[in-house]
Amino acid sequence: MSTRLIRPLRELSRIIFPTLCCHCGEPLVGDEQELCTSCLVQLPWTHNAPIPENEVELRLAGRVPCQSAAALLYFRQGNVAQTIVHQIKYYGNLRLAKQYGQLLANELLASGRFGDIDLLVPVPLHPRRKLQRGYNQSQLLCEAMSAVMHLPVVTGNLYRRRYTDSQTHKNRLARMDNMKEVFAIHRPKQFENKHILLVDDIITTGATTENCYHVLRTIPNLRISIASLAVTAI
Ligand SMILES: [Zn+2]
């Protein structure tokens, strides 16, 4: 069917079955997909990939020695970035994962600070949680980034070996002990002499990244960089 016909038909079907912006709920028009134009212009970009000692690196400073770190968006309660993270994390929104994974990858490449990465490694979910959801949101992002960066995605080597219990009633030391055991490595040799990009959907305190680092640090000549779709704004 020619595009001259597809456009009016799509518009007509949108009038009958309106597709709504996943953030504000207004009907989408024209070429809008998932998010309307007025929500898109509110996107809180960090543009921090080219900046050494940016807020992501400072948040991890002294805890995760990484080569470079960056996030695409600032996450605030109720903002558009929160909707994008939740759409990917809880609803498996593949279109948003692809779009924002590719945007993140382009930002990293354009920065010149993420040029010598060998492997993309998503922060793993526990297999039980992955089974419940049917996907790992960080892996969805990695797959989109892989198409732009032309790098392999390694899943299953770094793995989460148990559910994270509720941390609320534990004191700080017990909490750290509890978290240290969460991740493990199947084949350390696969990461030897490599520069990996550890990818997460959101960085809040940096505790998850730190706990991944606790197992990765034992691998000889491994360099780590970190990228996330969003970082919580302070
Ligand atoms: Zn909207």
PDB file of C-alpha atoms and ligand atoms in Angstrom:
ATOM      1  CA  MET A   1       0.000   0.000   0.000  1.00  0.00           C
ATOM      2  CA  SER A   2       1.379   3.434  -0.879  1.00  0.00           C
ATOM      3  CA  THR A   3       2.312   5.827   1.906  1.00  0.00           C
ATOM      4  CA  ARG A   4      -0.250   8.272   0.458  1.00  0.00           C
ATOM      5  CA  LEU A   5      -2.937   5.813   1.540  1.00  0.00           C
ATOM      6  CA  ILE A   6      -1.347   4.575   4.778  1.00  0.00           C
ATOM      7  CA  ARG A   7      -1.197   8.035   6.392  1.00  0.00           C
ATOM      8  CA  PRO A   8      -4.890   8.921   6.061  1.00  0.00           C
ATOM      9  CA  LEU A   9      -5.878   5.394   7.068  1.00  0.00           C
ATOM     10  CA  ARG A  10      -3.697   5.601  10.165  1.00  0.00           C
ATOM     11  CA  GLU A  11      -5.193   8.974  11.031  1.00  0.00           C
ATOM     12  CA  LEU A  12      -8.687   7.552  10.532  1.00  0.00           C
ATOM     13  CA  SER A  13      -7.947   4.531  12.737  1.00  0.00           C
ATOM     14  CA  ARG A  14      -6.550   6.903  15.382  1.00  0.00           C
ATOM     15  CA  ILE A  15      -9.828   8.826  15.381  1.00  0.00           C
ATOM     16  CA  ILE A  16     -11.793   5.614  15.877  1.00  0.00           C
ATOM     17  CA  PHE A  17      -9.265   3.935  18.214  1.00  0.00           C
ATOM     18  CA  PRO A  18      -7.166   6.767  19.653  1.00  0.00           C
ATOM     19  CA  THR A  19      -3.646   5.854  20.768  1.00  0.00           C
ATOM     20  CA  LEU A  20      -2.757   7.761  23.891  1.00  0.00           C
ATOM     21  CA  CYS A  21       0.484   9.303  25.059  1.00  0.00           C
ATOM     22  CA  CYS A  22       1.833   6.938  27.707  1.00  0.00           C
ATOM     23  CA  HIS A  23       2.788   9.882  29.943  1.00  0.00           C
ATOM     24  CA  CYS A  24      -0.031  12.461  29.785  1.00  0.00           C
ATOM     25  CA  GLY A  25      -2.813  10.330  28.259  1.00  0.00           C
ATOM     26  CA  GLU A  26      -3.594  12.804  25.449  1.00  0.00           C
ATOM     27  CA  PRO A  27      -4.386  11.273  22.022  1.00  0.00           C
ATOM     28  CA  LEU A  28      -1.337  10.949  19.757  1.00  0.00           C
ATOM     29  CA  VAL A  29      -1.480  12.664  16.384  1.00  0.00           C
ATOM     30  CA  GLY A  30       0.538  12.571  13.163  1.00  0.00           C
ATOM     31  CA  ASP A  31       3.840  10.721  13.522  1.00  0.00           C
ATOM     32  CA  GLU A  32       3.776  10.720  17.327  1.00  0.00           C
ATOM     33  CA  GLN A  33       4.438   7.312  18.885  1.00  0.00           C
ATOM     34  CA  GLU A  34       4.230   6.430  22.582  1.00  0.00           C
ATOM     35  CA  LEU A  35       4.824  10.043  23.687  1.00  0.00           C
ATOM     36  CA  CYS A  36       3.197  13.249  22.465  1.00  0.00           C
ATOM     37  CA  THR A  37       5.252  16.203  21.302  1.00  0.00           C
ATOM     38  CA  SER A  38       4.547  18.294  24.406  1.00  0.00           C
ATOM     39  CA  CYS A  39       5.868  15.459  26.611  1.00  0.00           C
ATOM     40  CA  LEU A  40       8.887  14.926  24.348  1.00  0.00           C
ATOM     41  CA  VAL A  41       9.948  18.562  24.697  1.00  0.00           C
ATOM     42  CA  GLN A  42       9.939  18.106  28.486  1.00  0.00           C
ATOM     43  CA  LEU A  43      12.442  15.245  28.368  1.00  0.00           C
ATOM     44  CA  PRO A  44      15.091  15.939  31.001  1.00  0.00           C
ATOM     45  CA  TRP A  45      18.295  15.067  29.126  1.00  0.00           C
ATOM     46  CA  THR A  46      21.460  14.937  31.224  1.00  0.00           C
ATOM     47  CA  HIS A  47      23.881  15.361  28.273  1.00  0.00           C
ATOM     48  CA  ASN A  48      26.524  14.171  30.739  1.00  0.00           C
ATOM     49  CA  ALA A  49      28.264  11.494  28.624  1.00  0.00           C
ATOM     50  CA  PRO A  50      31.093  13.813  27.448  1.00  0.00           C
ATOM     51  CA  ILE A  51      31.676  15.263  30.931  1.00  0.00           C
ATOM     52  CA  PRO A  52      34.340  13.719  33.197  1.00  0.00           C
ATOM     53  CA  GLU A  53      33.316  13.610  36.864  1.00  0.00           C
ATOM     54  CA  ASN A  54      29.664  14.038  35.930  1.00  0.00           C
ATOM     55  CA  GLU A  55      27.001  13.324  38.549  1.00  0.00           C
ATOM     56  CA  VAL A  56      26.889   9.584  37.772  1.00  0.00           C
ATOM     57  CA  GLU A  57      30.646   9.262  38.212  1.00  0.00           C
ATOM     58  CA  LEU A  58      30.562  11.345  41.392  1.00  0.00           C
ATOM     59  CA  ARG A  59      27.756   9.196  42.808  1.00  0.00           C
ATOM     60  CA  LEU A  60      29.872   6.076  42.282  1.00  0.00           C
ATOM     61  CA  ALA A  61      33.154   7.713  43.316  1.00  0.00           C
ATOM     62  CA  GLY A  62      35.156   5.755  45.856  1.00  0.00           C
ATOM     63  CA  ARG A  63      32.867   2.752  45.460  1.00  0.00           C
ATOM     64  CA  VAL A  64      33.088   1.709  41.802  1.00  0.00           C
ATOM     65  CA  PRO A  65      36.323   2.513  39.996  1.00  0.00           C
ATOM     66  CA  CYS A  66      34.970   2.916  36.484  1.00  0.00           C
ATOM     67  CA  GLN A  67      36.530   4.360  33.376  1.00  0.00           C
ATOM     68  CA  SER A  68      33.478   6.400  32.330  1.00  0.00           C
ATOM     69  CA  ALA A  69      29.846   6.587  33.395  1.00  0.00           C
ATOM     70  CA  ALA A  70      26.788   8.350  32.007  1.00  0.00           C
ATOM     71  CA  ALA A  71      23.004   8.402  32.025  1.00  0.00           C
ATOM     72  CA  LEU A  72      20.628   9.645  29.352  1.00  0.00           C
ATOM     73  CA  LEU A  73      17.824  11.196  31.438  1.00  0.00           C
ATOM     74  CA  TYR A  74      17.119  12.642  34.872  1.00  0.00           C
ATOM     75  CA  PHE A  75      14.533  10.600  36.754  1.00  0.00           C
ATOM     76  CA  ARG A  76      12.159  12.517  39.009  1.00  0.00           C
ATOM     77  CA  GLN A  77       8.919  11.366  40.599  1.00  0.00           C
ATOM     78  CA  GLY A  78       6.176  11.919  38.023  1.00  0.00           C
ATOM     79  CA  ASN A  79       8.366  13.149  35.158  1.00  0.00           C
ATOM     80  CA  VAL A  80       8.501  11.799  31.585  1.00  0.00           C
ATOM     81  CA  ALA A  81      11.723   9.877  32.293  1.00  0.00           C
ATOM     82  CA  GLN A  82       9.934   7.957  35.058  1.00  0.00           C
ATOM     83  CA  THR A  83       7.225   6.981  32.571  1.00  0.00           C
ATOM     84  CA  ILE A  84       9.810   5.763  30.049  1.00  0.00           C
ATOM     85  CA  VAL A  85      11.670   3.721  32.706  1.00  0.00           C
ATOM     86  CA  HIS A  86       8.410   2.217  33.999  1.00  0.00           C
ATOM     87  CA  GLN A  87       7.085   1.479  30.510  1.00  0.00           C
ATOM     88  CA  ILE A  88      10.240  -0.494  29.723  1.00  0.00           C
ATOM     89  CA  LYS A  89      10.634  -2.094  33.159  1.00  0.00           C
ATOM     90  CA  TYR A  90       7.082  -3.106  34.011  1.00  0.00           C
ATOM     91  CA  TYR A  91       5.339  -3.245  30.618  1.00  0.00           C
ATOM     92  CA  GLY A  92       8.183  -4.462  28.382  1.00  0.00           C
ATOM     93  CA  ASN A  93       7.607  -1.545  25.975  1.00  0.00           C
ATOM     94  CA  LEU A  94       9.927  -2.695  23.191  1.00  0.00           C
ATOM     95  CA  ARG A  95       9.465   0.416  21.070  1.00  0.00           C
ATOM     96  CA  LEU A  96      10.642   2.697  23.893  1.00  0.00           C
ATOM     97  CA  ALA A  97      13.466   0.289  24.844  1.00  0.00           C
ATOM     98  CA  LYS A  98      14.719   0.306  21.267  1.00  0.00           C
ATOM     99  CA  GLN A  99      14.373   4.043  20.799  1.00  0.00           C
ATOM    100  CA  TYR A 100      15.976   5.113  24.085  1.00  0.00           C
ATOM    101  CA  GLY A 101      18.610   2.363  24.020  1.00  0.00           C
ATOM    102  CA  GLN A 102      19.714   3.677  20.630  1.00  0.00           C
ATOM    103  CA  LEU A 103      19.659   7.291  21.842  1.00  0.00           C
ATOM    104  CA  LEU A 104      21.821   6.320  24.823  1.00  0.00           C
ATOM    105  CA  ALA A 105      24.272   4.478  22.558  1.00  0.00           C
ATOM    106  CA  ASN A 106      24.520   7.477  20.215  1.00  0.00           C
ATOM    107  CA  GLU A 107      25.219   9.802  23.151  1.00  0.00           C
ATOM    108  CA  LEU A 108      27.988   7.493  24.379  1.00  0.00           C
ATOM    109  CA  LEU A 109      29.602   7.211  20.949  1.00  0.00           C
ATOM    110  CA  ALA A 110      29.394  10.965  20.293  1.00  0.00           C
ATOM    111  CA  SER A 111      31.051  11.695  23.659  1.00  0.00           C
ATOM    112  CA  GLY A 112      34.320  10.031  22.625  1.00  0.00           C
ATOM    113  CA  ARG A 113      34.674   8.568  26.136  1.00  0.00           C
ATOM    114  CA  PHE A 114      33.100   5.160  25.443  1.00  0.00           C
ATOM    115  CA  GLY A 115      34.931   4.261  22.246  1.00  0.00           C
ATOM    116  CA  ASP A 116      36.914   1.194  23.270  1.00  0.00           C
ATOM    117  CA  ILE A 117      34.206  -0.935  24.897  1.00  0.00           C
ATOM    118  CA  ASP A 118      34.409  -4.665  24.080  1.00  0.00           C
ATOM    119  CA  LEU A 119      31.187  -6.042  25.551  1.00  0.00           C
ATOM    120  CA  LEU A 120      27.761  -4.849  26.691  1.00  0.00           C
ATOM    121  CA  VAL A 121      26.637  -6.444  29.957  1.00  0.00           C
ATOM    122  CA  PRO A 122      23.112  -5.871  31.302  1.00  0.00           C
ATOM    123  CA  VAL A 123      22.633  -5.825  35.078  1.00  0.00           C
ATOM    124  CA  PRO A 124      20.976  -9.215  35.547  1.00  0.00           C
ATOM    125  CA  LEU A 125      17.623 -10.004  37.084  1.00  0.00           C
ATOM    126  CA  HIS A 126      17.105 -13.051  39.232  1.00  0.00           C
ATOM    127  CA  PRO A 127      15.927 -15.885  36.909  1.00  0.00           C
ATOM    128  CA  ARG A 128      12.650 -16.114  38.841  1.00  0.00           C
ATOM    129  CA  ARG A 129      11.936 -12.418  38.322  1.00  0.00           C
ATOM    130  CA  LYS A 130      12.922 -12.669  34.657  1.00  0.00           C
ATOM    131  CA  LEU A 131      10.518 -15.564  34.287  1.00  0.00           C
ATOM    132  CA  GLN A 132       7.738 -13.523  35.904  1.00  0.00           C
ATOM    133  CA  ARG A 133       8.342 -10.505  33.660  1.00  0.00           C
ATOM    134  CA  GLY A 134       9.390 -12.411  30.560  1.00  0.00           C
ATOM    135  CA  TYR A 135      12.343 -10.088  29.919  1.00  0.00           C
ATOM    136  CA  ASN A 136      15.134  -8.147  31.560  1.00  0.00           C
ATOM    137  CA  GLN A 137      14.692  -4.425  30.909  1.00  0.00           C
ATOM    138  CA  SER A 138      18.463  -3.795  30.964  1.00  0.00           C
ATOM    139  CA  GLN A 139      18.933  -6.527  28.365  1.00  0.00           C
ATOM    140  CA  LEU A 140      16.309  -4.860  26.130  1.00  0.00           C
ATOM    141  CA  LEU A 141      18.331  -1.643  26.337  1.00  0.00           C
ATOM    142  CA  CYS A 142      21.593  -3.507  25.620  1.00  0.00           C
ATOM    143  CA  GLU A 143      20.125  -5.127  22.524  1.00  0.00           C
ATOM    144  CA  ALA A 144      19.116  -1.726  21.150  1.00  0.00           C
ATOM    145  CA  MET A 145      22.555  -0.305  22.007  1.00  0.00           C
ATOM    146  CA  SER A 146      24.259  -3.271  20.355  1.00  0.00           C
ATOM    147  CA  ALA A 147      22.718  -2.363  16.983  1.00  0.00           C
ATOM    148  CA  VAL A 148      24.277   1.123  17.196  1.00  0.00           C
ATOM    149  CA  MET A 149      27.606   0.274  18.835  1.00  0.00           C
ATOM    150  CA  HIS A 150      28.149  -3.002  16.923  1.00  0.00           C
ATOM    151  CA  LEU A 151      29.141  -4.776  20.118  1.00  0.00           C
ATOM    152  CA  PRO A 152      28.045  -8.148  21.498  1.00  0.00           C
ATOM    153  CA  VAL A 153      25.693  -8.391  24.480  1.00  0.00           C
ATOM    154  CA  VAL A 154      26.826 -10.899  27.111  1.00  0.00           C
ATOM    155  CA  THR A 155      24.051 -12.270  29.281  1.00  0.00           C
ATOM    156  CA  GLY A 156      24.285 -15.084  31.793  1.00  0.00           C
ATOM    157  CA  ASN A 157      27.938 -14.632  32.766  1.00  0.00           C
ATOM    158  CA  LEU A 158      27.279 -12.047  35.464  1.00  0.00           C
ATOM    159  CA  TYR A 159      24.215 -13.380  37.223  1.00  0.00           C
ATOM    160  CA  ARG A 160      22.021 -12.681  40.199  1.00  0.00           C
ATOM    161  CA  ARG A 161      22.061 -15.718  42.387  1.00  0.00           C
ATOM    162  CA  ARG A 162      19.257 -14.904  44.735  1.00  0.00           C
ATOM    163  CA  TYR A 163      16.360 -12.629  45.314  1.00  0.00           C
ATOM    164  CA  THR A 164      17.183  -9.450  47.173  1.00  0.00           C
ATOM    165  CA  ASP A 165      15.320  -9.645  50.459  1.00  0.00           C
ATOM    166  CA  SER A 166      13.597  -6.675  51.917  1.00  0.00           C
ATOM    167  CA  GLN A 167      16.387  -4.514  53.325  1.00  0.00           C
ATOM    168  CA  THR A 168      14.222  -2.334  55.527  1.00  0.00           C
ATOM    169  CA  HIS A 169      14.835  -4.027  58.859  1.00  0.00           C
ATOM    170  CA  LYS A 170      18.528  -4.754  58.452  1.00  0.00           C
ATOM    171  CA  ASN A 171      21.244  -2.531  59.832  1.00  0.00           C
ATOM    172  CA  ARG A 172      23.802  -1.087  57.418  1.00  0.00           C
ATOM    173  CA  LEU A 173      26.438  -3.835  57.867  1.00  0.00           C
ATOM    174  CA  ALA A 174      23.906  -6.628  57.536  1.00  0.00           C
ATOM    175  CA  ARG A 175      22.499  -4.881  54.485  1.00  0.00           C
ATOM    176  CA  MET A 176      25.912  -4.681  52.835  1.00  0.00           C
ATOM    177  CA  ASP A 177      26.595  -8.351  53.627  1.00  0.00           C
ATOM    178  CA  ASN A 178      23.235  -9.255  52.203  1.00  0.00           C
ATOM    179  CA  MET A 179      23.883  -7.382  48.977  1.00  0.00           C
ATOM    180  CA  LYS A 180      27.433  -8.617  48.477  1.00  0.00           C
ATOM    181  CA  GLU A 181      26.180 -12.111  47.881  1.00  0.00           C
ATOM    182  CA  VAL A 182      23.579 -11.134  45.324  1.00  0.00           C
ATOM    183  CA  PHE A 183      25.723 -11.290  42.170  1.00  0.00           C
ATOM    184  CA  ALA A 184      28.214 -13.874  40.938  1.00  0.00           C
ATOM    185  CA  ILE A 185      30.202 -14.779  37.819  1.00  0.00           C
ATOM    186  CA  HIS A 186      30.006 -18.037  35.882  1.00  0.00           C
ATOM    187  CA  ARG A 187      33.045 -17.662  33.608  1.00  0.00           C
ATOM    188  CA  PRO A 188      35.474 -14.969  34.846  1.00  0.00           C
ATOM    189  CA  LYS A 189      37.799 -15.644  31.895  1.00  0.00           C
ATOM    190  CA  GLN A 190      35.200 -14.277  29.468  1.00  0.00           C
ATOM    191  CA  PHE A 191      35.720 -10.808  30.986  1.00  0.00           C
ATOM    192  CA  GLU A 192      39.511 -10.981  31.434  1.00  0.00           C
ATOM    193  CA  ASN A 193      41.395  -8.174  29.650  1.00  0.00           C
ATOM    194  CA  LYS A 194      38.107  -6.693  28.503  1.00  0.00           C
ATOM    195  CA  HIS A 195      36.434  -3.314  28.831  1.00  0.00           C
ATOM    196  CA  ILE A 196      32.769  -3.948  29.633  1.00  0.00           C
ATOM    197  CA  LEU A 197      29.894  -1.513  29.628  1.00  0.00           C
ATOM    198  CA  LEU A 198      27.580  -2.391  32.504  1.00  0.00           C
ATOM    199  CA  VAL A 199      24.075  -1.240  31.553  1.00  0.00           C
ATOM    200  CA  ASP A 200      21.181  -0.590  33.939  1.00  0.00           C
ATOM    201  CA  ASP A 201      17.801   1.067  33.501  1.00  0.00           C
ATOM    202  CA  ILE A 202      18.248   3.425  36.442  1.00  0.00           C
ATOM    203  CA  ILE A 203      20.947   4.436  38.884  1.00  0.00           C
ATOM    204  CA  THR A 204      19.662   5.642  42.224  1.00  0.00           C
ATOM    205  CA  THR A 205      22.119   5.203  45.104  1.00  0.00           C
ATOM    206  CA  GLY A 206      24.514   3.173  42.954  1.00  0.00           C
ATOM    207  CA  ALA A 207      24.197   0.171  45.311  1.00  0.00           C
ATOM    208  CA  THR A 208      23.357  -2.295  42.530  1.00  0.00           C
ATOM    209  CA  THR A 209      26.314  -1.153  40.448  1.00  0.00           C
ATOM    210  CA  GLU A 210      28.543  -1.373  43.513  1.00  0.00           C
ATOM    211  CA  ASN A 211      27.418  -4.923  44.190  1.00  0.00           C
ATOM    212  CA  CYS A 212      28.122  -5.947  40.606  1.00  0.00           C
ATOM    213  CA  TYR A 213      31.571  -4.412  41.018  1.00  0.00           C
ATOM    214  CA  HIS A 214      32.209  -6.529  44.132  1.00  0.00           C
ATOM    215  CA  VAL A 215      32.248  -9.665  42.000  1.00  0.00           C
ATOM    216  CA  LEU A 216      33.768  -8.110  38.872  1.00  0.00           C
ATOM    217  CA  ARG A 217      36.778  -6.658  40.702  1.00  0.00           C
ATOM    218  CA  THR A 218      38.340 -10.098  41.115  1.00  0.00           C
ATOM    219  CA  ILE A 219      38.758 -10.467  37.325  1.00  0.00           C
ATOM    220  CA  PRO A 220      42.256  -9.636  36.031  1.00  0.00           C
ATOM    221  CA  ASN A 221      42.621  -6.582  33.767  1.00  0.00           C
ATOM    222  CA  LEU A 222      38.924  -5.904  33.570  1.00  0.00           C
ATOM    223  CA  ARG A 223      37.904  -2.298  32.947  1.00  0.00           C
ATOM    224  CA  ILE A 224      34.349  -1.183  33.659  1.00  0.00           C
ATOM    225  CA  SER A 225      32.262   1.656  32.295  1.00  0.00           C
ATOM    226  CA  ILE A 226      28.667   2.272  33.246  1.00  0.00           C
ATOM    227  CA  ALA A 227      25.617   3.501  31.361  1.00  0.00           C
ATOM    228  CA  SER A 228      22.029   3.847  32.430  1.00  0.00           C
ATOM    229  CA  LEU A 229      18.858   5.089  30.844  1.00  0.00           C
ATOM    230  CA  ALA A 230      18.192   7.365  33.805  1.00  0.00           C
ATOM    231  CA  VAL A 231      19.747   8.664  36.996  1.00  0.00           C
ATOM    232  CA  THR A 232      17.724   9.993  39.898  1.00  0.00           C
ATOM    233  CA  ALA A 233      18.038  13.753  40.156  1.00  0.00           C
ATOM    234  CA  ILE A 234      19.306  14.974  43.512  1.00  0.00           C
TER     235      ILE A 234
HETATM  236 ZN    ZN B   1       2.033  13.441  26.448  1.00  0.00          ZN
END
